[in-house]
CSV table of N, CA, C and O in Angstrom, one decimal:
chain,number,residue,atom,x,y,z
A,259,MET,N,0.8,-1.1,0.0
A,259,MET,CA,0.0,0.0,0.0
A,259,MET,C,0.9,1.2,0.0
A,259,MET,O,1.8,1.3,0.7
A,260,SER,N,0.4,2.2,-0.7
A,260,SER,CA,1.2,3.5,-0.8
A,260,SER,C,0.8,4.4,0.3
A,260,SER,O,-0.2,4.1,1.1
A,261,VAL,N,1.5,5.5,0.5
A,261,VAL,CA,1.3,6.5,1.5
A,261,VAL,C,-0.1,7.1,1.4
A,261,VAL,O,-0.8,7.3,2.4
A,262,PHE,N,-0.4,7.3,0.2
A,262,PHE,CA,-1.8,7.9,-0.2
A,262,PHE,C,-2.9,6.9,0.3
A,262,PHE,O,-4.0,7.4,0.9
A,263,SER,N,-2.7,5.6,0.2
A,263,SER,CA,-3.7,4.6,0.5
A,263,SER,C,-3.8,4.7,2.1
A,263,SER,O,-5.0,4.5,2.6
A,264,TYR,N,-2.7,4.8,2.8
A,264,TYR,CA,-2.8,4.8,4.3
A,264,TYR,C,-3.5,6.0,4.7
A,264,TYR,O,-4.4,6.0,5.8
A,265,ILE,N,-3.3,7.2,4.1
A,265,ILE,CA,-4.0,8.5,4.4
A,265,ILE,C,-5.5,8.5,4.2
A,265,ILE,O,-6.2,8.7,5.0
A,266,VAL,N,-5.8,7.8,3.0
A,266,VAL,CA,-7.2,7.6,2.8
A,266,VAL,C,-7.9,6.6,3.7
A,266,VAL,O,-9.0,6.9,4.2
A,267,LEU,N,-7.2,5.6,4.1
A,267,LEU,CA,-7.7,4.6,5.1
A,267,LEU,C,-7.9,5.3,6.5
A,267,LEU,O,-9.0,5.1,7.1
A,268,VAL,N,-7.0,6.1,6.9
A,268,VAL,CA,-7.1,6.8,8.2
A,268,VAL,C,-8.3,7.7,8.2
A,268,VAL,O,-9.1,7.8,9.1
A,269,VAL,N,-8.4,8.5,7.0
A,269,VAL,CA,-9.5,9.5,7.0
A,269,VAL,C,-10.9,8.7,7.0
A,269,VAL,O,-11.9,9.0,7.5
A,270,GLY,N,-10.9,7.6,6.3
A,270,GLY,CA,-12.1,6.8,6.2
A,270,GLY,C,-12.5,6.2,7.5
A,270,GLY,O,-13.6,6.2,8.0
A,271,CYS,N,-11.5,5.7,8.3
A,271,CYS,CA,-11.7,5.2,9.7
A,271,CYS,C,-12.1,6.4,10.6
A,271,CYS,O,-13.2,6.2,11.4
A,272,GLY,N,-11.7,7.6,10.4
A,272,GLY,CA,-12.1,8.6,11.1
A,272,GLY,C,-13.5,9.1,10.9
A,272,GLY,O,-14.3,9.3,11.9
A,273,LEU,N,-13.9,9.0,9.7
A,273,LEU,CA,-15.3,9.3,9.3
A,273,LEU,C,-16.2,8.2,9.8
A,273,LEU,O,-17.4,8.6,10.2
A,274,LEU,N,-15.8,7.0,9.8
A,274,LEU,CA,-16.6,5.9,10.3
A,274,LEU,C,-16.9,6.1,11.8
A,274,LEU,O,-17.9,5.9,12.4
A,275,MET,N,-15.7,6.5,12.5
A,275,MET,CA,-15.9,6.7,14.0
A,275,MET,C,-16.9,7.9,14.2
A,275,MET,O,-17.6,7.9,15.2
A,276,LEU,N,-16.7,9.1,13.4
A,276,LEU,CA,-17.6,10.2,13.5
A,276,LEU,C,-19.1,9.8,13.4
A,276,LEU,O,-19.9,10.1,14.1
A,277,GLY,N,-19.3,8.9,12.4
A,277,GLY,CA,-20.7,8.5,12.1
A,277,GLY,C,-21.2,7.6,13.2
A,277,GLY,O,-22.4,7.7,13.6
A,278,SER,N,-20.2,6.8,13.7
A,278,SER,CA,-20.8,5.9,14.9
A,278,SER,C,-21.1,6.7,16.1
A,278,SER,O,-22.0,6.4,16.8
A,279,VAL,N,-20.2,7.7,16.5
A,279,VAL,CA,-20.6,8.6,17.6
A,279,VAL,C,-21.8,9.4,17.4
A,279,VAL,O,-22.7,9.4,18.3
A,280,SER,N,-22.0,9.9,16.3
A,280,SER,CA,-23.3,10.6,16.1
A,280,SER,C,-24.5,9.6,16.0
A,280,SER,O,-25.6,9.9,16.5
A,281,GLY,N,-24.3,8.4,15.5
A,281,GLY,CA,-25.4,7.4,15.6
A,281,GLY,C,-25.7,7.0,17.1
A,281,GLY,O,-26.9,6.9,17.5
A,282,TYR,N,-24.7,6.9,17.9
A,282,TYR,CA,-24.9,6.6,19.4
A,282,TYR,C,-25.6,7.9,20.0
A,282,TYR,O,-26.6,7.6,20.7
A,283,ALA,N,-25.2,9.0,19.7
A,283,ALA,CA,-25.9,10.2,20.2
A,283,ALA,C,-27.4,10.2,19.8
A,283,ALA,O,-28.3,10.7,20.6
A,284,LEU,N,-27.7,9.9,18.5
A,284,LEU,CA,-29.1,9.8,18.1
A,284,LEU,C,-29.9,8.8,18.8
A,284,LEU,O,-31.0,8.9,19.3
A,285,PHE,N,-29.2,7.6,19.1
A,285,PHE,CA,-29.8,6.5,19.8
A,285,PHE,C,-30.0,6.9,21.3
A,285,PHE,O,-31.1,6.6,21.8
A,286,ALA,N,-29.2,7.5,21.9
A,286,ALA,CA,-29.3,8.0,23.3
A,286,ALA,C,-30.4,9.0,23.4
A,286,ALA,O,-31.1,9.0,24.4
A,287,ARG,N,-30.5,9.8,22.4
A,287,ARG,CA,-31.5,10.9,22.5
A,287,ARG,C,-32.9,10.3,22.3
A,287,ARG,O,-33.9,10.7,22.9
A,288,ALA,N,-33.0,9.2,21.4
A,288,ALA,CA,-34.2,8.6,21.3
A,288,ALA,C,-34.6,7.8,22.5
A,288,ALA,O,-35.9,7.7,22.8
A,289,LEU,N,-33.7,7.3,23.2
A,289,LEU,CA,-34.1,6.7,24.5
A,289,LEU,C,-34.6,7.6,25.6
A,289,LEU,O,-35.4,7.2,26.5
A,290,LYS,N,-34.1,8.9,25.6
A,290,LYS,CA,-34.5,9.8,26.7
A,290,LYS,C,-35.4,10.8,26.2
A,290,LYS,O,-35.3,12.1,26.7
A,291,ILE,N,-36.1,10.7,25.1
A,291,ILE,CA,-37.0,11.7,24.5
A,291,ILE,C,-38.2,12.0,25.5
A,291,ILE,O,-38.7,11.1,26.2
A,292,SER,N,-38.5,13.3,25.6
A,292,SER,CA,-39.5,13.7,26.5
A,292,SER,C,-40.8,13.8,25.6
A,292,SER,O,-40.8,13.6,24.4
A,293,ASP,N,-41.9,14.1,26.3
A,293,ASP,CA,-43.3,14.1,25.7
A,293,ASP,C,-43.5,15.4,25.0
A,293,ASP,O,-44.3,15.5,24.0
A,294,LYS,N,-42.8,16.4,25.2
A,294,LYS,CA,-42.9,17.7,24.6
A,294,LYS,C,-42.1,17.8,23.3
A,294,LYS,O,-41.0,17.3,23.2
A,295,PHE,N,-42.7,18.4,22.3
A,295,PHE,CA,-42.1,18.6,21.0
A,295,PHE,C,-41.5,20.0,20.9
A,295,PHE,O,-41.8,20.9,21.7
A,296,GLY,N,-40.7,20.2,19.9
A,296,GLY,CA,-40.1,21.5,19.7
A,296,GLY,C,-38.7,21.6,20.2
A,296,GLY,O,-38.0,22.5,20.0
A,297,ASP,N,-38.3,20.5,20.8
A,297,ASP,CA,-36.8,20.4,21.3
A,297,ASP,C,-36.0,19.7,20.3
A,297,ASP,O,-35.5,18.5,20.6
A,298,GLU,N,-35.9,20.2,19.2
A,298,GLU,CA,-35.2,19.4,18.0
A,298,GLU,C,-33.8,20.1,17.6
A,298,GLU,O,-33.5,20.0,16.5
A,299,THR,N,-33.2,20.6,18.7
A,299,THR,CA,-32.0,21.2,18.3
A,299,THR,C,-30.8,20.3,17.9
A,299,THR,O,-30.7,19.3,18.7
A,300,ASN,N,-30.2,20.5,16.9
A,300,ASN,CA,-29.0,19.8,16.5
A,300,ASN,C,-29.3,18.4,16.0
A,300,ASN,O,-28.4,17.5,15.8
A,301,VAL,N,-30.6,18.0,15.8
A,301,VAL,CA,-31.0,16.6,15.4
A,301,VAL,C,-30.6,16.5,13.9
A,301,VAL,O,-30.0,15.5,13.5
A,302,GLY,N,-30.8,17.5,13.2
A,302,GLY,CA,-30.4,17.5,11.7
A,302,GLY,C,-28.9,17.4,11.5
A,302,GLY,O,-28.5,16.7,10.6
A,303,THR,N,-28.2,18.0,12.2
A,303,THR,CA,-26.7,17.9,12.1
A,303,THR,C,-26.2,16.5,12.5
A,303,THR,O,-25.3,15.9,11.9
A,304,LEU,N,-26.8,15.9,13.6
A,304,LEU,CA,-26.5,14.6,13.9
A,304,LEU,C,-26.9,13.5,12.9
A,304,LEU,O,-26.1,12.6,12.5
A,305,TRP,N,-28.0,13.7,12.2
A,305,TRP,CA,-28.4,12.9,11.1
A,305,TRP,C,-27.5,13.1,9.9
A,305,TRP,O,-27.1,12.1,9.2
A,306,GLY,N,-27.0,14.3,9.6
A,306,GLY,CA,-26.1,14.5,8.5
A,306,GLY,C,-24.7,13.9,8.8
A,306,GLY,O,-24.1,13.3,7.9
A,307,LEU,N,-24.2,14.0,10.1
A,307,LEU,CA,-23.0,13.5,10.5
A,307,LEU,C,-23.1,11.9,10.4
A,307,LEU,O,-22.2,11.1,10.0
A,308,PHE,N,-24.2,11.3,10.8
A,308,PHE,CA,-24.5,9.9,10.6
A,308,PHE,C,-24.3,9.4,9.3
A,308,PHE,O,-23.7,8.5,8.9
A,309,ILE,N,-25.2,9.9,8.4
A,309,ILE,CA,-25.3,9.5,7.0
A,309,ILE,C,-23.9,9.7,6.2
A,309,ILE,O,-23.4,8.8,5.6
A,310,LEU,N,-23.4,10.9,6.3
A,310,LEU,CA,-22.3,11.2,5.6
A,310,LEU,C,-21.0,10.5,6.2
A,310,LEU,O,-20.2,10.0,5.4
A,311,GLY,N,-20.9,10.5,7.5
A,311,GLY,CA,-19.7,9.7,8.1
A,311,GLY,C,-19.8,8.2,7.8
A,311,GLY,O,-18.8,7.8,7.4
A,312,LEU,N,-20.9,7.5,7.8
A,312,LEU,CA,-21.0,6.1,7.5
A,312,LEU,C,-20.7,5.8,5.9
A,312,LEU,O,-19.8,5.0,5.5
A,313,SER,N,-21.5,6.6,5.2
A,313,SER,CA,-21.3,6.4,3.7
A,313,SER,C,-20.0,6.7,3.2
A,313,SER,O,-19.3,6.0,2.4
A,314,ALA,N,-19.5,8.0,3.5
A,314,ALA,CA,-18.1,8.4,3.1
A,314,ALA,C,-17.0,7.5,3.6
A,314,ALA,O,-16.0,7.3,3.0
A,315,GLY,N,-17.2,7.2,4.9
A,315,GLY,CA,-16.1,6.4,5.5
A,315,GLY,C,-16.0,5.0,5.0
A,315,GLY,O,-15.0,4.5,4.7
A,316,LEU,N,-17.2,4.4,4.8
A,316,LEU,CA,-17.1,3.0,4.1
A,316,LEU,C,-16.5,3.1,2.7
A,316,LEU,O,-15.8,2.3,2.2
A,317,LEU,N,-16.9,4.2,1.9
A,317,LEU,CA,-16.4,4.4,0.6
A,317,LEU,C,-14.9,4.5,0.5
A,317,LEU,O,-14.1,3.9,-0.2
A,318,LEU,N,-14.4,5.4,1.4
A,318,LEU,CA,-13.0,5.6,1.5
A,318,LEU,C,-12.2,4.3,2.0
A,318,LEU,O,-11.1,4.2,1.5
A,319,VAL,N,-12.7,3.7,3.0
A,319,VAL,CA,-12.1,2.4,3.4
A,319,VAL,C,-12.0,1.4,2.3
A,319,VAL,O,-11.0,0.8,2.0
A,320,TRP,N,-13.2,1.3,1.5
A,320,TRP,CA,-13.2,0.3,0.4
A,320,TRP,C,-12.2,0.7,-0.7
A,320,TRP,O,-11.5,-0.2,-1.3
A,321,TRP,N,-12.0,2.1,-0.9
A,321,TRP,CA,-11.1,2.6,-2.0
A,321,TRP,C,-9.8,2.3,-1.6
A,321,TRP,O,-8.9,2.2,-2.4
A,322,SER,N,-9.5,2.5,-0.3
A,322,SER,CA,-8.0,2.4,0.0
A,322,SER,C,-7.5,1.0,0.2
A,322,SER,O,-6.2,0.8,0.1
A,323,LEU,N,-8.4,0.0,0.4
A,323,LEU,CA,-7.9,-1.4,0.5
A,323,LEU,C,-7.4,-2.0,-0.8
A,323,LEU,O,-8.0,-1.7,-1.8
A,324,PRO,N,-6.3,-2.7,-0.8
A,324,PRO,CA,-5.9,-3.3,-2.1
A,324,PRO,C,-6.9,-4.3,-2.6
A,324,PRO,O,-7.6,-5.0,-1.9
A,325,SER,N,-6.9,-4.4,-3.9
A,325,SER,CA,-8.0,-5.3,-4.5
A,325,SER,C,-7.3,-6.7,-4.8
A,325,SER,O,-6.3,-7.0,-4.7
């Protein structure tokens, strides 16, 4: 593997960890949700980090691994 492949692998793993942490935050928020609505601060950001982190992370890890 070249140096570029290692850098892409590390960035991909970092994105996977970021997506996993945001997924955990969403799960923890869903478990302790209250009955009142309107408290939706930062939920869109968490969903964006979850989707982008997992999809881009998996793509970069797949791209960096030797075939």
